[in-house]
Amino acid sequence: MPSNPVTPWEWGLFAVLVLGMIIIDLRSHRGTHAESRKAAYLWSVAWIAMGLGFGGFVAWRHGGVAAQEYLGAYLIEKSLSLDNLFVFLVIFSSLGVPEDHQRRVLFWGILGALVFRGLFILVGLEALEHWHWVVYVFGALLLVAAWRVARAPHGQETGDNKLVTWLTRRLPVTRHAPDRAFFTRTKEGWRATTLFVALAAIELSDVAFAVDSVPAALSVSRNLFVVYTSNVFAILGLRALYIALASSAHELRYLRFGLAAVLAFAALKMLLSEWLEVPPLPSVAVIVVCIGTAVGFSLRARHRDAHGGGPPGEARA
């Protein structure tokens, strides 16, 4: 049964839901106090529930295939966005951004990411619509990304230390950030604060991530509504997820292999799409197995290390 065309009121409903959640998020985190990990876990659950619930709406309006595509694109973006946690850790630690200032940077950084993702998705869909050979370009980019992620040292999947250094050398920066401001006036004139440097680094890093994640999502669906809404709901929960997992993200030592496997699978789907079509539901299963296996091995290694098992060299993998 063919899917119903996406109507303006569906886009409107999506916008209202997202805007409402953002307003509630902002109002519930007023002030400068740091957010507790318990609250961050609750907000992570809320964002995941909202994202999966919207998938139910997609199923109601556009059928089971569209819903499976939505879930596949959502899981790809959610799993690849876990890599962003390491980026945030590196950026904030290298700049010495206090914990109670990090939420403000993440909030604006994630809002900026929504705009960039929308632009990347539109450009990607237009390119695929007009030039079939773009499929092979996207597939090649995903294979390179899979290789890069798999070979990167744990917790250093990106070169964000270099990016922060490059920005601080080229911007007039002060370490003083009154009232969590992005810019402040000093005796030498207006200066960017370390919060602005962190925000710029996060935005530039997301552009690099979009080069990987957008083609991966487009390997599951070519529907603008499905791809963009799934990306938005996956990204919007990143702030809470970072606060919840920042202290333990380094323990997911094998996550990069799961992410590499997801990227390689998306690459093969792109490259072989002319001869082999993988339905959305098996794609979802492959993503779940790749990430679930990586997380499972990571947790097993953490448990082994905690009880003194395994060779010392393996504990530092």
Short mmCIF file of C-alpha atoms in Angstrom, two decimals, residues 37-247:
data_model
loop_
_atom_site.label_atom_id
_atom_site.label_comp_id
_atom_site.label_asym_id
_atom_site.label_seq_id
_atom_site.Cartn_x
_atom_site.Cartn_y
_atom_site.Cartn_z
CA ARG A 37 22.63 12.62 36.30
CA LYS A 38 19.21 11.30 37.43
CA ALA A 39 17.46 14.23 35.74
CA ALA A 40 19.59 13.73 32.65
CA TYR A 41 18.60 10.05 32.47
CA LEU A 42 14.93 11.01 32.78
CA TRP A 43 15.27 13.58 30.01
CA SER A 44 17.08 11.03 27.84
CA VAL A 45 14.20 8.61 28.31
CA ALA A 46 11.71 11.39 27.52
CA TRP A 47 13.47 12.28 24.25
CA ILE A 48 13.74 8.62 23.23
CA ALA A 49 10.05 8.07 24.05
CA MET A 50 9.12 11.15 22.01
CA GLY A 51 11.21 9.96 19.08
CA LEU A 52 9.78 6.44 19.11
CA GLY A 53 6.28 7.83 19.65
CA PHE A 54 6.63 9.97 16.55
CA GLY A 55 7.61 6.79 14.74
CA GLY A 56 4.19 5.45 15.71
CA PHE A 57 2.64 8.54 14.15
CA VAL A 58 4.62 7.90 10.96
CA ALA A 59 3.27 4.32 10.94
CA TRP A 60 -0.30 5.57 11.33
CA ARG A 61 0.01 8.18 8.58
CA HIS A 62 2.34 6.49 6.10
CA GLY A 63 2.34 2.78 6.79
CA GLY A 64 4.68 0.15 8.16
CA VAL A 65 7.46 0.54 5.59
CA ALA A 66 7.81 4.26 6.28
CA ALA A 67 7.82 3.57 10.03
CA GLN A 68 10.58 0.97 9.59
CA GLU A 69 12.59 3.47 7.56
CA TYR A 70 12.05 6.07 10.29
CA LEU A 71 13.24 3.65 12.97
CA GLY A 72 16.27 2.65 10.91
CA ALA A 73 17.28 6.28 10.27
CA TYR A 74 16.65 7.14 13.94
CA LEU A 75 18.82 4.28 15.19
CA ILE A 76 21.63 5.15 12.78
CA GLU A 77 21.67 8.78 13.88
CA LYS A 78 21.31 7.87 17.56
CA SER A 79 24.14 5.34 17.44
CA LEU A 80 26.48 7.58 15.45
CA SER A 81 25.69 10.51 17.73
CA LEU A 82 27.18 8.52 20.60
CA ASP A 83 30.51 9.32 19.00
CA ASN A 84 29.70 12.98 19.64
CA LEU A 85 29.97 12.33 23.37
CA PHE A 86 33.71 11.83 23.01
CA VAL A 87 33.91 15.03 20.95
CA PHE A 88 32.13 17.01 23.67
CA LEU A 89 34.42 15.55 26.34
CA VAL A 90 37.56 16.49 24.41
CA ILE A 91 36.35 20.02 23.63
CA PHE A 92 35.20 20.86 27.15
CA SER A 93 38.23 19.33 28.84
CA SER A 94 40.73 21.02 26.52
CA LEU A 95 39.09 24.42 27.14
CA GLY A 96 38.42 23.86 30.84
CA VAL A 97 34.70 24.69 30.48
CA PRO A 98 32.98 24.29 33.88
CA GLU A 99 30.20 21.72 34.10
CA ASP A 100 27.51 24.30 34.87
CA HIS A 101 28.43 26.19 31.65
CA GLN A 102 28.44 23.14 29.40
CA ARG A 103 24.64 22.87 29.18
CA ARG A 104 24.32 26.32 27.59
CA VAL A 105 26.96 25.49 24.97
CA LEU A 106 25.36 22.13 24.20
CA PHE A 107 21.90 23.63 23.87
CA TRP A 108 22.92 26.19 21.24
CA GLY A 109 25.26 23.73 19.57
CA ILE A 110 22.51 21.17 19.13
CA LEU A 111 20.05 23.77 17.81
CA GLY A 112 22.66 24.79 15.24
CA ALA A 113 23.13 21.14 14.32
CA LEU A 114 19.43 20.87 13.43
CA VAL A 115 19.85 23.61 10.83
CA PHE A 116 23.01 22.09 9.35
CA ARG A 117 21.47 18.61 9.21
CA GLY A 118 18.42 19.96 7.39
CA LEU A 119 20.64 21.62 4.78
CA PHE A 120 22.78 18.50 4.35
CA ILE A 121 19.72 16.27 3.97
CA LEU A 122 18.13 18.59 1.39
CA VAL A 123 21.36 18.78 -0.63
CA GLY A 124 21.87 15.01 -0.36
CA LEU A 125 18.35 14.21 -1.53
CA GLU A 126 18.57 16.67 -4.43
CA ALA A 127 21.91 15.21 -5.49
CA LEU A 128 20.59 11.65 -5.38
CA GLU A 129 17.50 12.72 -7.32
CA HIS A 130 19.48 14.28 -10.18
CA TRP A 131 22.70 12.24 -10.33
CA HIS A 132 22.69 8.50 -9.69
CA TRP A 133 26.49 8.36 -9.44
CA VAL A 134 26.26 10.31 -6.16
CA VAL A 135 25.19 7.00 -4.59
CA TYR A 136 28.70 5.66 -5.14
CA VAL A 137 30.30 8.84 -3.79
CA PHE A 138 28.24 8.55 -0.61
CA GLY A 139 29.09 4.85 -0.36
CA ALA A 140 32.80 5.58 -0.69
CA LEU A 141 32.60 8.34 1.94
CA LEU A 142 30.91 5.93 4.35
CA LEU A 143 33.57 3.26 3.78
CA VAL A 144 36.32 5.79 4.50
CA ALA A 145 34.44 6.91 7.63
CA ALA A 146 34.07 3.30 8.80
CA TRP A 147 37.81 2.71 8.36
CA ARG A 148 38.69 5.95 10.16
CA VAL A 149 36.42 5.24 13.14
CA ALA A 150 37.61 1.63 13.49
CA ARG A 151 41.29 2.65 13.50
CA ALA A 152 40.96 5.68 15.80
CA PRO A 153 42.29 5.30 19.36
CA HIS A 154 39.50 4.90 21.90
CA GLY A 155 38.08 8.27 22.95
CA GLN A 156 39.99 10.10 20.20
CA GLU A 157 37.79 9.36 17.19
CA THR A 158 38.12 12.94 15.94
CA GLY A 159 40.78 15.61 15.83
CA ASP A 160 38.97 18.07 18.04
CA ASN A 161 42.05 18.97 20.06
CA LYS A 162 43.56 20.29 16.84
CA LEU A 163 40.33 22.08 16.02
CA VAL A 164 40.20 23.81 19.41
CA THR A 165 43.86 24.81 19.05
CA TRP A 166 43.24 26.17 15.56
CA LEU A 167 40.27 28.27 16.76
CA THR A 168 42.02 29.67 19.84
CA ARG A 169 45.00 30.74 17.73
CA ARG A 170 42.84 32.60 15.23
CA LEU A 171 40.22 34.17 17.49
CA PRO A 172 40.77 36.88 20.12
CA VAL A 173 39.89 34.77 23.14
CA THR A 174 39.64 35.41 26.87
CA ARG A 175 39.27 32.77 29.55
CA HIS A 176 36.85 35.00 31.46
CA ALA A 177 33.17 34.26 30.68
CA PRO A 178 30.92 36.50 32.82
CA ASP A 179 27.31 35.29 33.09
CA ARG A 180 28.11 32.41 30.76
CA ALA A 181 28.46 34.85 27.84
CA PHE A 182 29.89 33.94 24.45
CA PHE A 183 31.52 37.36 24.07
CA THR A 184 32.78 39.90 26.61
CA ARG A 185 34.34 43.34 26.50
CA THR A 186 37.86 43.72 27.90
CA LYS A 187 40.43 46.52 28.00
CA GLU A 188 41.67 45.32 24.62
CA GLY A 189 38.14 45.36 23.14
CA TRP A 190 35.59 42.63 22.46
CA ARG A 191 36.84 39.08 22.95
CA ALA A 192 35.33 35.66 22.39
CA THR A 193 35.11 33.54 25.52
CA THR A 194 36.06 29.89 25.77
CA LEU A 195 32.32 29.13 25.65
CA PHE A 196 32.16 30.57 22.14
CA VAL A 197 35.24 28.58 21.11
CA ALA A 198 33.56 25.43 22.45
CA LEU A 199 30.34 26.27 20.57
CA ALA A 200 32.23 26.92 17.31
CA ALA A 201 34.18 23.66 17.71
CA ILE A 202 30.97 21.71 18.33
CA GLU A 203 29.27 23.23 15.28
CA LEU A 204 32.25 22.57 13.01
CA SER A 205 32.55 19.03 14.35
CA ASP A 206 28.87 18.41 13.61
CA VAL A 207 29.40 19.46 10.01
CA ALA A 208 32.09 16.77 9.78
CA PHE A 209 29.78 14.23 11.44
CA ALA A 210 26.96 15.12 9.05
CA VAL A 211 29.16 14.05 6.13
CA ASP A 212 29.00 10.54 7.63
CA SER A 213 25.57 10.39 9.28
CA VAL A 214 23.43 11.98 6.54
CA PRO A 215 24.52 9.53 3.78
CA ALA A 216 24.05 6.71 6.30
CA ALA A 217 20.48 7.83 6.98
CA LEU A 218 19.83 8.25 3.25
CA SER A 219 20.89 4.63 2.77
CA VAL A 220 17.75 3.70 4.72
CA SER A 221 15.24 6.19 3.28
CA ARG A 222 14.97 8.88 0.60
CA ASN A 223 11.90 10.43 2.25
CA LEU A 224 12.70 13.97 3.49
CA PHE A 225 10.07 13.86 6.24
CA VAL A 226 11.25 10.48 7.53
CA VAL A 227 14.98 11.29 7.44
CA TYR A 228 14.79 14.80 8.90
CA THR A 229 12.32 14.09 11.70
CA SER A 230 14.22 10.98 12.78
CA ASN A 231 17.49 12.96 12.77
CA VAL A 232 15.98 15.77 14.83
CA PHE A 233 14.59 13.50 17.54
CA ALA A 234 17.90 11.62 17.72
CA ILE A 235 19.96 14.82 17.98
CA LEU A 236 17.75 16.66 20.48
CA GLY A 237 18.41 14.10 23.19
CA LEU A 238 22.18 14.53 22.93
CA ARG A 239 22.50 17.19 25.63
CA ALA A 240 20.83 15.05 28.29
CA LEU A 241 22.63 11.93 27.07
CA TYR A 242 26.00 13.68 27.40
CA ILE A 243 25.29 14.76 30.98
CA ALA A 244 24.07 11.25 31.84
CA LEU A 245 27.01 9.38 30.29
CA ALA A 246 29.91 11.86 30.34
CA SER A 247 31.58 10.24 33.32
#
